[in-house]
XYZ file of C-alpha atoms in Angstrom:
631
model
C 39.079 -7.982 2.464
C 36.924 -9.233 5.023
C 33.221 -9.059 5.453
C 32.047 -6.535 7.493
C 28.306 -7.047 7.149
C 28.828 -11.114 8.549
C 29.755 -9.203 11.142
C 26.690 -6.825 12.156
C 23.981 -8.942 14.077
C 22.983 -5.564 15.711
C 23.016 -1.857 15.252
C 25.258 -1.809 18.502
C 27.826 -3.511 16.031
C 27.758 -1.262 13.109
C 28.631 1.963 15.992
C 31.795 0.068 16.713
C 33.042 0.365 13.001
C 34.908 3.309 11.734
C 33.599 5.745 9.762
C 36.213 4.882 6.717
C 34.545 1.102 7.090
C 31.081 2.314 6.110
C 30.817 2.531 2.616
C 32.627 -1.327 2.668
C 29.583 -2.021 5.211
C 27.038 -0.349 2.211
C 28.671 -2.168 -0.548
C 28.501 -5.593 1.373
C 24.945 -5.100 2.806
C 23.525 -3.794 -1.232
C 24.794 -6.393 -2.649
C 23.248 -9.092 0.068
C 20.240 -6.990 -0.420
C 20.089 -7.635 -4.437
C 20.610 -11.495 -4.194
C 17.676 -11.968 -1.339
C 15.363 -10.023 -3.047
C 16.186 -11.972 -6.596
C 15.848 -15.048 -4.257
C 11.879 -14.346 -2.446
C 10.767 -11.417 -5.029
C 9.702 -8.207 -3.020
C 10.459 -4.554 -3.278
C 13.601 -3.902 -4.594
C 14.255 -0.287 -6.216
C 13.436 1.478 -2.945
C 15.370 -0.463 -1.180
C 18.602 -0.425 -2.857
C 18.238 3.455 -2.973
C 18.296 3.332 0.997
C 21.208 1.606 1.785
C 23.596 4.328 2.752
C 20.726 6.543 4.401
C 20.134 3.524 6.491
C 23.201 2.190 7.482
C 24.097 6.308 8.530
C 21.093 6.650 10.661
C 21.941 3.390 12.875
C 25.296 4.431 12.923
C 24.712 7.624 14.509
C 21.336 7.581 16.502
C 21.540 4.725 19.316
C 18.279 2.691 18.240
C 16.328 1.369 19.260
C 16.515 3.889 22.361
C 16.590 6.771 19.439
C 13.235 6.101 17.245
C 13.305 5.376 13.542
C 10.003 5.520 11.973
C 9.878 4.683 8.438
C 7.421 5.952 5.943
C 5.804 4.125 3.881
C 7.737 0.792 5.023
C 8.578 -0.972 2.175
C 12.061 0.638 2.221
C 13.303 -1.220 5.108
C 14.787 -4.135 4.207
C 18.429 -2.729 4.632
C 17.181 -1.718 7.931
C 15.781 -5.225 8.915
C 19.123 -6.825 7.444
C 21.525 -4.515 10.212
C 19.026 -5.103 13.209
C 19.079 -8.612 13.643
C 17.173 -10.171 10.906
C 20.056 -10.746 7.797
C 19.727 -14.832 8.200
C 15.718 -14.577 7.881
C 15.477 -12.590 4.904
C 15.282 -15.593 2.704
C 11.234 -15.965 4.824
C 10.615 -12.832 3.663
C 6.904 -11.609 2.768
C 6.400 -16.018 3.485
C 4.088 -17.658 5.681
C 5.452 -17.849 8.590
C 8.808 -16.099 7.540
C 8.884 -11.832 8.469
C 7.181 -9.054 6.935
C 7.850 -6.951 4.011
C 7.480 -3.736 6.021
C 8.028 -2.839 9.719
C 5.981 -4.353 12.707
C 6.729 -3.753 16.330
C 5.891 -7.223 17.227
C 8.552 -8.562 14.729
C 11.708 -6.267 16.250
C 12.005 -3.610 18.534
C 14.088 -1.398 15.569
C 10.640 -1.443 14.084
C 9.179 1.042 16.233
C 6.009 1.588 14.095
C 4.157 -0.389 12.220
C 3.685 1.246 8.603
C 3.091 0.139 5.025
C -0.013 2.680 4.577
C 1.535 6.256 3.763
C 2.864 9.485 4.527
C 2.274 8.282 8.661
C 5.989 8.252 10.014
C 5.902 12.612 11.084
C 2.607 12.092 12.977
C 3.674 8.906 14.614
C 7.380 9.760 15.239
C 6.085 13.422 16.820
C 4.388 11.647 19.117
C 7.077 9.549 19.986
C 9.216 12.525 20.652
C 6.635 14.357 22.767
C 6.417 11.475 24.941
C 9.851 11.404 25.619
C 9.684 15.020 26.862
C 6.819 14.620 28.868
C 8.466 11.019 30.597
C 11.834 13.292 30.757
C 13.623 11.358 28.247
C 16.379 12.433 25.996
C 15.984 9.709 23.122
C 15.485 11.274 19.969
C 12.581 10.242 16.786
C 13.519 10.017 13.045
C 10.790 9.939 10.799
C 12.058 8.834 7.021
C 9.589 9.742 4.527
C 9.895 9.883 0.616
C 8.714 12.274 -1.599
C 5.651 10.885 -3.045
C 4.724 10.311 1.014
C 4.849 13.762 0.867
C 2.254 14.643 -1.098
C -0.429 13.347 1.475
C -2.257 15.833 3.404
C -1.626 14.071 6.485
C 2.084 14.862 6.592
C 1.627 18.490 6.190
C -0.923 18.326 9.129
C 2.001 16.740 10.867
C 4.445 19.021 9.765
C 1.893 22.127 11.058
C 1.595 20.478 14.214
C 5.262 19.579 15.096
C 6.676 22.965 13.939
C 4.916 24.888 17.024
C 6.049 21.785 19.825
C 9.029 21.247 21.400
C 10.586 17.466 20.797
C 13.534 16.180 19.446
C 12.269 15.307 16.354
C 14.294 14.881 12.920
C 12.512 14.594 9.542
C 14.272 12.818 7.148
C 12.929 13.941 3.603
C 14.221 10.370 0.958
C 14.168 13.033 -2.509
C 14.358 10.170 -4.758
C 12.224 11.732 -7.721
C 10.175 8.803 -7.924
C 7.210 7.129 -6.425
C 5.559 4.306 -7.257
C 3.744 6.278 -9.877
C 5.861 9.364 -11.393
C 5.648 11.821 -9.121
C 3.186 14.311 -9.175
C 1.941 17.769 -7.943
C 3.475 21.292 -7.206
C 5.736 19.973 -4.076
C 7.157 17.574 -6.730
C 7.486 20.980 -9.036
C 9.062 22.561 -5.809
C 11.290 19.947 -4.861
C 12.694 19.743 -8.504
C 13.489 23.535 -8.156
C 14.948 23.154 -4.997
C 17.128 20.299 -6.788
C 18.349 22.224 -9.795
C 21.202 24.021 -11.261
C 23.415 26.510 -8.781
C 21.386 25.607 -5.870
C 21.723 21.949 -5.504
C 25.649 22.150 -6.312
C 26.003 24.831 -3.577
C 23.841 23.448 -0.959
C 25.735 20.164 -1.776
C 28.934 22.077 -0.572
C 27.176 22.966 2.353
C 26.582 19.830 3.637
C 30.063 18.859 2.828
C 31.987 21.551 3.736
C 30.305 23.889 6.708
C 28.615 21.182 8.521
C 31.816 18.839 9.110
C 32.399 21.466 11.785
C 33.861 19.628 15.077
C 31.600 20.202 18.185
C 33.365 23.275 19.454
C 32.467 25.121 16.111
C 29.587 24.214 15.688
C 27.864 27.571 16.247
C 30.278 29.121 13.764
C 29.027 26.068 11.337
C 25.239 26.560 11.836
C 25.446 30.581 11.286
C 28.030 29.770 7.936
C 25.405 26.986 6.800
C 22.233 29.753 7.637
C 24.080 32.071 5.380
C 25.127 30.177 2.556
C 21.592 28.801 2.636
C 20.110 32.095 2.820
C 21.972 33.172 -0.507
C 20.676 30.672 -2.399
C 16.604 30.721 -1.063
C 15.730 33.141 1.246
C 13.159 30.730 2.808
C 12.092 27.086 2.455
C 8.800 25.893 2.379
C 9.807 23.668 5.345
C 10.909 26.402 7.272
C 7.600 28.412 7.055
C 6.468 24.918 9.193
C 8.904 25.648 11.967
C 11.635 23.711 11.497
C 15.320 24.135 10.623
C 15.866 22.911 7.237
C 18.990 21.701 6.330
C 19.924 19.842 2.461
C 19.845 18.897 -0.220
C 22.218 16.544 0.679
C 23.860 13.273 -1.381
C 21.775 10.488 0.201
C 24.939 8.324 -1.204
C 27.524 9.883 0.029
C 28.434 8.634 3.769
C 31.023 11.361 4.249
C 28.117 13.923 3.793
C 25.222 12.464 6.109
C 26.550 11.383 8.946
C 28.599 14.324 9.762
C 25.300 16.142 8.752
C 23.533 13.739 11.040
C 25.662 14.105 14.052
C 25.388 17.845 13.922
C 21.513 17.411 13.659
C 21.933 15.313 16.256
C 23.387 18.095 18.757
C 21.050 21.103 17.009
C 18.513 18.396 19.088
C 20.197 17.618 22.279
C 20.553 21.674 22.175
C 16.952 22.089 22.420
C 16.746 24.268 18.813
C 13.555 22.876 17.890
C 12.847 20.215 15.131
C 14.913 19.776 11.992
C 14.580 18.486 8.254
C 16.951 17.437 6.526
C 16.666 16.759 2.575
C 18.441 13.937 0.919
C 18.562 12.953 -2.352
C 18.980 9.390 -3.564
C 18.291 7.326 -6.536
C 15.952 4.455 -6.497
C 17.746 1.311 -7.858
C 21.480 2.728 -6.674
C 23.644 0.294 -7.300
C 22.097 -2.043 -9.757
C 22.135 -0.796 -13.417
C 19.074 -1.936 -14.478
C 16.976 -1.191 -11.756
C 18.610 2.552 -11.921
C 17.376 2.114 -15.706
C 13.798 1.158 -14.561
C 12.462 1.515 -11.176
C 8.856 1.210 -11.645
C 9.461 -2.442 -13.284
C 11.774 -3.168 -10.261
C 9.753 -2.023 -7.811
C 8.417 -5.107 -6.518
C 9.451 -7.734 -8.975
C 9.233 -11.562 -8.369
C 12.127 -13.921 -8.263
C 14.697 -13.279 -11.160
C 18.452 -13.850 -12.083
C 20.066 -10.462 -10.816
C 23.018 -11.312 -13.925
C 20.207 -11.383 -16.487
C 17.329 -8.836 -15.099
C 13.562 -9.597 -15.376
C 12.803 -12.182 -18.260
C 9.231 -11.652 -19.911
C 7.903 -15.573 -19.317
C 7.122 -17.597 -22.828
C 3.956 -18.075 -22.141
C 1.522 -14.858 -21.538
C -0.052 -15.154 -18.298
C -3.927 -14.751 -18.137
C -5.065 -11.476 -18.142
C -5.313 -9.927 -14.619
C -8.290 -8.020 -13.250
C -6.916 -5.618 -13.170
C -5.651 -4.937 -16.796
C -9.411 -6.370 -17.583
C -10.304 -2.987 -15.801
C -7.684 -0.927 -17.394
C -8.974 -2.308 -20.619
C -12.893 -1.316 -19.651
C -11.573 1.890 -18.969
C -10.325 2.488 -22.391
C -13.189 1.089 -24.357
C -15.752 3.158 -21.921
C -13.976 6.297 -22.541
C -13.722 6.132 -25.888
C -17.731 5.589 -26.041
C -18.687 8.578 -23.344
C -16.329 11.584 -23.281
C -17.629 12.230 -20.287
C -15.898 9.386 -18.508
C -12.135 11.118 -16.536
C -9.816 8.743 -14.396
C -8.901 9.133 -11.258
C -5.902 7.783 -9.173
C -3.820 8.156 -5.851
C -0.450 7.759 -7.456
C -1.132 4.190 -8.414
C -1.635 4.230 -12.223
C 0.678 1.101 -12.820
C -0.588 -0.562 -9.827
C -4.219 -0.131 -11.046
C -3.790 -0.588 -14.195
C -4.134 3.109 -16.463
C -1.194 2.910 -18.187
C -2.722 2.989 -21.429
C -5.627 5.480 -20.238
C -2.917 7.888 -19.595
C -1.417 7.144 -22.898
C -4.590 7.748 -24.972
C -6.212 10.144 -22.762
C -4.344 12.403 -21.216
C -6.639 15.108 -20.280
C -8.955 12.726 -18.718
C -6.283 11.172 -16.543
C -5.424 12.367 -13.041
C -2.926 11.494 -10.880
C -3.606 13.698 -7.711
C -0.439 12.038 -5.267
C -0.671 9.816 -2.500
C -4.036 11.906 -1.321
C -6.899 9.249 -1.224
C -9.374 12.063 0.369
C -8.729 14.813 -1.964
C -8.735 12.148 -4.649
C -12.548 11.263 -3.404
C -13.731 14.343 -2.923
C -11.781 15.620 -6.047
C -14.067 13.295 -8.317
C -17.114 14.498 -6.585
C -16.884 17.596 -7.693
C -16.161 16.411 -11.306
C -19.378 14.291 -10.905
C -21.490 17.994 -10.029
C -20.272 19.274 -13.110
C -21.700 16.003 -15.259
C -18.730 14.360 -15.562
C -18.389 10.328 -14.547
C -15.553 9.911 -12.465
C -13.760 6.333 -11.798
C -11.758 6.103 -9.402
C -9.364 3.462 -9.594
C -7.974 2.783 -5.931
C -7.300 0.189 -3.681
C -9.714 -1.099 -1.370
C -7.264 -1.281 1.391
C -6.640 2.587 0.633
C -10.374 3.645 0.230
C -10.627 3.260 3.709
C -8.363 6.413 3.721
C -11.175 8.423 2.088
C -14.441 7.034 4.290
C -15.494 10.388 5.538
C -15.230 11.618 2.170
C -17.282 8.849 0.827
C -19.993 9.339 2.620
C -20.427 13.102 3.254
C -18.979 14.388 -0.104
C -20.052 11.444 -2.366
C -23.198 9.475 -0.913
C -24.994 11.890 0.985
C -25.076 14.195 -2.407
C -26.242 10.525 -4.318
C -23.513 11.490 -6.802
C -22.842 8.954 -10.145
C -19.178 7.845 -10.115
C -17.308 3.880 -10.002
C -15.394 2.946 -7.217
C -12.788 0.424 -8.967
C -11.958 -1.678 -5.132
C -8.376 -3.752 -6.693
C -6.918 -5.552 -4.219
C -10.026 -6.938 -2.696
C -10.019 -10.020 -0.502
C -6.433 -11.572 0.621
C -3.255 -10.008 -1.137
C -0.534 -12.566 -0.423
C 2.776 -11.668 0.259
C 2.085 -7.587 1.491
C -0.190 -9.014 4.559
C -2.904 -7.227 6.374
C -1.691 -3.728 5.485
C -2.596 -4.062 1.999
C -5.853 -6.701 2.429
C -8.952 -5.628 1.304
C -10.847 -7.756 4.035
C -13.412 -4.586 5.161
C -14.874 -3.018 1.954
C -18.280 -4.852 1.977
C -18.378 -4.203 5.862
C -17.607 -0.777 5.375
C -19.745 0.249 1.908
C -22.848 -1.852 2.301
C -24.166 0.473 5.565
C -23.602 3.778 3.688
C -26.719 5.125 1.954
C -27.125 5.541 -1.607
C -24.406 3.499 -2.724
C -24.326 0.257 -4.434
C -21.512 -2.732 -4.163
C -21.243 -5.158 -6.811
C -19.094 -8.756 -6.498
C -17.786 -10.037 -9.785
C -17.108 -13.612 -9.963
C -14.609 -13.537 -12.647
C -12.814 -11.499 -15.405
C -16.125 -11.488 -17.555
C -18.138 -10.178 -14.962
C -16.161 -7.574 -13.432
C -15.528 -5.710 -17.222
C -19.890 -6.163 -17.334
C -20.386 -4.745 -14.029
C -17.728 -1.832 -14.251
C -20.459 -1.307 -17.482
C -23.518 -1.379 -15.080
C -22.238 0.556 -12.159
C -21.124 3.351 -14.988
C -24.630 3.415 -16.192
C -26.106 4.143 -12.961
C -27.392 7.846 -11.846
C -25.596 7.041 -8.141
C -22.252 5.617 -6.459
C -21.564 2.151 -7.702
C -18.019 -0.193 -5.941
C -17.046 -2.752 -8.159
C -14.313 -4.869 -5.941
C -12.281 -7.644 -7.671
C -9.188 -9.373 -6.416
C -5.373 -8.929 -7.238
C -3.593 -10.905 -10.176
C -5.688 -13.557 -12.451
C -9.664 -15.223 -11.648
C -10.363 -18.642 -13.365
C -9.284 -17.597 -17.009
C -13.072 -16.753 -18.198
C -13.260 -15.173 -21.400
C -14.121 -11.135 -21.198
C -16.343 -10.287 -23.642
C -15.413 -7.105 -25.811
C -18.517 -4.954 -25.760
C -20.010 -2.665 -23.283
C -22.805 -4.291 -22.023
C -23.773 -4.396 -18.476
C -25.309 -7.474 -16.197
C -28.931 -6.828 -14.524
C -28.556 -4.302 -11.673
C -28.748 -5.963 -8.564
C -29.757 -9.476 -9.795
C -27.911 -12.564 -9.137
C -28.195 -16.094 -10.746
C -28.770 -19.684 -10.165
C -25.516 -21.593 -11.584
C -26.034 -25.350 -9.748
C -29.485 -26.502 -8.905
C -29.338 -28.948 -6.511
C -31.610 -29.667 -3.156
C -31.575 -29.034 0.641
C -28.594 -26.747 0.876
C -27.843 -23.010 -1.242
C -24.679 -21.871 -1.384
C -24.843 -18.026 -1.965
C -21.368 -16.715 -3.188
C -20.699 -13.051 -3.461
C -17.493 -12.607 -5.582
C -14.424 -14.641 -6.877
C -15.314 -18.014 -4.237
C -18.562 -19.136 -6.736
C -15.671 -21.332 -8.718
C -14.560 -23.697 -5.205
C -18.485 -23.181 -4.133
C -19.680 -24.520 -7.294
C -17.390 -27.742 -6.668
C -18.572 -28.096 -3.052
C -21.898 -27.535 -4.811
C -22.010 -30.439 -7.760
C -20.122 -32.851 -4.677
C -22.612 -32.291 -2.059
C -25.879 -31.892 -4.494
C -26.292 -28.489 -3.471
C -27.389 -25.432 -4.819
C -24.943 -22.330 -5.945
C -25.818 -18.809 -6.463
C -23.385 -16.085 -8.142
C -25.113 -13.263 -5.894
C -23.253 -10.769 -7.606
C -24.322 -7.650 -5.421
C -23.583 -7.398 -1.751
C -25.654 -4.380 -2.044
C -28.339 -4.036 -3.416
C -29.426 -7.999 -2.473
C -31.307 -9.942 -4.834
C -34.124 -10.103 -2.708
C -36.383 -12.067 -5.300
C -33.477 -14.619 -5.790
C -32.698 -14.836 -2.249
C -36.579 -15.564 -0.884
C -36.962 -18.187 -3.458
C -33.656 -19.940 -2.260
C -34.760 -19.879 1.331
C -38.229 -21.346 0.385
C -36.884 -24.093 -1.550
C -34.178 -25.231 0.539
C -33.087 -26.062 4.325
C -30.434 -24.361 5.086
C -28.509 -21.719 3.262
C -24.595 -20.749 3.368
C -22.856 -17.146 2.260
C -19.402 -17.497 1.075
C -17.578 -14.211 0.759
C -13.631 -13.201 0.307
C -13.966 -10.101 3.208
C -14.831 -9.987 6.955
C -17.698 -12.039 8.242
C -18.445 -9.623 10.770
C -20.970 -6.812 8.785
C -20.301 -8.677 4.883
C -22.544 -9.977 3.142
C -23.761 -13.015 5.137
C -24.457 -10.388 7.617
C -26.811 -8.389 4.898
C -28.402 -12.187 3.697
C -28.869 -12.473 7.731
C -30.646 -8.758 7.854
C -33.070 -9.484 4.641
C -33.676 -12.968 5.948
C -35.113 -11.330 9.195
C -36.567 -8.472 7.800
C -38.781 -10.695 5.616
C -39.585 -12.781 8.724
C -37.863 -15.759 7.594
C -36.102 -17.906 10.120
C -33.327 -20.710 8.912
C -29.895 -22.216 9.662
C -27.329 -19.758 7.662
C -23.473 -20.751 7.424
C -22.055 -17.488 7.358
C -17.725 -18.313 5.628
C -15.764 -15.237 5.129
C -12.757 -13.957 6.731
C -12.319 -14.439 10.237
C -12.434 -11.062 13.236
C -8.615 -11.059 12.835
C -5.453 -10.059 10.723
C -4.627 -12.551 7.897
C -0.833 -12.183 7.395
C 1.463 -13.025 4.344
C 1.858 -15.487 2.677
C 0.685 -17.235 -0.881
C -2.987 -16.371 -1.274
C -4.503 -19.655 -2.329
C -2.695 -20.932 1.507
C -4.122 -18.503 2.806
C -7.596 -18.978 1.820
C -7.120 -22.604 2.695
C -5.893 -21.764 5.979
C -9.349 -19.375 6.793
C -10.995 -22.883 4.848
C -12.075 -20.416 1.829
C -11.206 -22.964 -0.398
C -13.274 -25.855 -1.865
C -12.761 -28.301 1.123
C -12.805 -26.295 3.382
C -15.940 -24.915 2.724
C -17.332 -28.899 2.106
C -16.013 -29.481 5.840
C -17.542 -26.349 6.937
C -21.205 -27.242 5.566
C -21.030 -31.049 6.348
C -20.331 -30.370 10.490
C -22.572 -27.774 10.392
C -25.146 -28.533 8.212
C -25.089 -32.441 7.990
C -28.681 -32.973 8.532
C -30.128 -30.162 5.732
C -27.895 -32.264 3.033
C -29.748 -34.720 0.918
C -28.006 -38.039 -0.478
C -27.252 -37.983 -3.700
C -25.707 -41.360 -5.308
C -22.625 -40.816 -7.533
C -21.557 -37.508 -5.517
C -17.358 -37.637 -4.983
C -16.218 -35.163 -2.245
C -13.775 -32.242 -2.873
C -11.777 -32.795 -0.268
């Protein structure tokens, strides 16, 4: 048998197949999928349970003139492999090499750049609206899963686009799983909607009355409203305004695209916008993945024959299982401490609060907002909320920081994971802007560990304090430092002198105090672990500037409003004027790639910062004999 998928360098090629040629084409293209992916790491389970949906959308919308818009993103990779981009998968989520989600300057089959959530409704309605008004007949897809679903901002999507008039086609992906285990009542819903009598008759629907040739289709639609309307009266969808039509086997090619060429004319016939439910399995296709999709979600490189190998040696504890471990230790000394996440318990690390406190745990969906304002009203009641999210995804939940958290001073942690550069998932998931974006909102406080050690002793202070406290630390391992196993906290607000030297300070705010303190014992300068971004150590900082010629702020975030910035503001608020070597991130998008590159590149790491402060600062250095540069 020959390949067919060698064969596809273009959507345009996979419409020229038959349709008895398709599920070859799915075969072909899942198992090309599973030996990249074993071959780069990346995300895996979602992808394998999209194969099929994807290779039936190209095959009967005419993309890129016909939008897709996929939701959250990082189920795309069958989609990238069948528009053009099979022969660079092995660059994927690389430097240089193409992006683990979709980005409209990578392809024009990526129509909408998305690896945030529960986005593709809002952004393909307004696709479809724009064809209307510019008197265009192309149609927009928006894919979105069923965690995605949970977010407020698709319903607000779904409550807009029910009352406008665009070809527009949501695609619910039912795959029962998110990267958490899905919660809430639409999860509850959806499961009822799935079960028993129901499922096996709507299944025949989609089979049976909507194979319907062209001419009957009328007869089809008014057979497939009653059959539909025997087994629900109403769907929650179709309270929204549109035509719901599933569930449907999300596997089975001779159900969706028939199903998806009849959407396709309910469209072109002007009947308003449609949903259709499909139901797939994460992992499809590759035993153990089906087995476990959470450990496949996004797994490195491995042996597809063998499956994920635990390595012999234990890696170092990450920061964020230090957190997860802080969690369980503070809980079990104040009862009052609950846990809060937006469907990312594995991902930040409350496995094990779940486990041993399950009425303190909450998983409230992909709903960074509610989850915000949610704890806020635990924290009225005398409760101490941490919420464990993202930093990338607090951003989500600003105006809810500020109005329903800060302006009512209320006590609760922030855990920020992910802070600084992420490697391989690119800007999307960077947090580059949390110091920026926390340090200018009143009342709350934003503390910089500098290693494991620190970050379990801060996560200690900020849960002592009466107001809102952000601890940010970095994704996967620091420099190995030993975390202590009490509960006590560091000074509020007060950093440290770790290198005394002369003429130059280096003040470091976070994780870059280890390459600063080698810049700082080669150039004979001095280092300080600042610690807090917010509040400054204003004591430590005005005896740094009066003791030295020049200072320099090192940060992992954006220059532009960090914490050089805030040294810059207290510097000229206390009337002090000095050279100040402000290194952070630079005013633009960092993309993928390995993170310790990737600091190097933005010269974040020890060199770099050497070069930085010797052309800059040359003439504030003072010769030291025996110094050996870094570089």
């Amino acid at each position: 048998m020959s390949s067919l998928l060698t064969q596809i360098d273009s959507p345009a090629d996979l419409r020229r197949l038959t349709r008895q040629q398709l599920p070859q084409l799915a075969t072909e293209l899942r198992q090309y999928l599973l030996d990249s992916v074993s071959r780069t790491g990346g995300h895996l389970s979602s992808n394998l349970g999209t194969v099929e949906l994807t290779v039936a959308l190209h095959y009967v919308f005419n993309t890129p003139e016909d939008r897709l818009v996929w939701d959250v993103g990082h189920q795309t990779y069958p989609h990238k492999i069948l528009t053009g981009r099979r022969d660079r998968m092995h660059t994927l989520r690389q430097l240089g090499g193409i992006s683990g989600f979709p980005r409209r300057d990578e392809s024009d089959y990526d129509t909408f750049g998305t690896a945030h959530s529960s986005t593709s409704i809002s952004a393909a309605l307004g696709m479809a609206l724009a064809a209307r008004m510019k008197g265009e007949s192309r149609h927009a897809v928006a894919i979105i899963g069923d965690g995605a679903m949970t977010a407020g901002m698709a319903f607000e999507a779904l409550n807009n686009a029910g009352v406008e008039d665009g070809r527009l086609l949501v695609v619910l992906n039912d795959n029962d799983m998110s990267i958490s285990p899905p919660v809430g009542a639409l999860n509850r819903y959806l499961a009822q909607l799935m079960s028993g009598q129901f499922y096996s008759a709507a299944k025949n629907v989609g089979k049976t009355v909507l194979k319907g040739a062209p001419p009957l289709f009328e007869l089809a639609k008014r057979l497939e409203e009653h059959a539909k309307g025997m087994v629900v009266p109403a769907t929650l969808f179709e309270k929204f305004g549109f035509n719901y039509v599933g569930p449907i086997d999300g596997h089975d090619l001779d159900s969706l695209v028939p199903t998806l060429e009849n959407i396709r004319q309910l469209l072109d016939n002007g009947d308003g916008p449609q949903f259709l439910h499909v139901v797939t399995k994460k992992g499809q296709g590759y035993k153990l993945a089906e087995a476990d999709p959470i450990a496949y979600h996004g797994p490195g490189k491995f042996d597809p024959s063998i499956g994920l190998v635990k390595p012999e040696t234990p890696p170092k504890p990450t920061f964020t299982q230090v957190f997860g471990q802080w969690l369980c230790d503070m809980a079990d000394a104040d009862p009052r401490l609950v846990g809060i996440t937006p469907a990312m318990r594995e991902g930040s690390g409350m496995v094990e609060f779940h486990k041993r406190f399950p009425g303190r745990y909450f998983d409230v969906g992909i709903a960074e907002q509610h989850a915000v304002t949610f704890a806020a009203g635990l924290a009225c009641e005398g409760m101490k909320p941490v919420v464990a999210i993202y930093s990338t995804f607090l951003q989500r939940g600003y105006d809810q920081l500020i109005h329903d958290v800060a302006l009512q001073n209320l006590p609760m942690v922030f855990a920020l994971d992910r802070a600084g550069l992420v490697g391989a998932d690119g800007a999307t998931h960077a947090g580059a802007y949390d110091i920026a974006y926390l340090r200018c909102i009143p009342n709350l406080s934003v503390a910089c560990p500098a290693d494991e050690a620190e970050t379990r002793q801060l996560l200690s202070t900020a849960h002592a304090q009466n107001h809102p406290v952000a601890v940010r630390y970095p994704r996967g391992a620091g420099v190995g430092a030993v975390v202590p196993t009490h509960l006590e906290g560091l000074p509020f607000g007060k950093g440290e002198v770790r290198h005394r030297g002369r003429g130059v300070a280096i003040l470091a705010f976070g994780t870059l105090l280890y390459p600063a303190l080698q810049v700082g014992q080669a150039l004979g300068a001095t280092v300080a672990n600042m610690r807090w971004a917010k509040p400054l150590d204003l004591s430590l900082l005005k005896e740094l500037a009066s003791s030295h010629s020049a200072l320099v702020t090192v940060e992992e975030g954006c220059v532009m409003g960090g914490a050089g910035s805030a040294v810059l503001e207290a510097l000229q608020a206390e009337g002090l004027v000095m050279p100040v070597l402000t290194l952070g991130l630079p005013d633009r998008f960092i993309e993928h790639g390995d993170p310790g590159k990737l600091l190097s590149l933005q010269g974040l790491d020890a060199p770099g910062i050497e070069q930085a402060i010797r052309q800059r600062l040359a003439g504030h250095l003072e010769p030291v004999a025996g110094l050996k540069s870094v570089a």
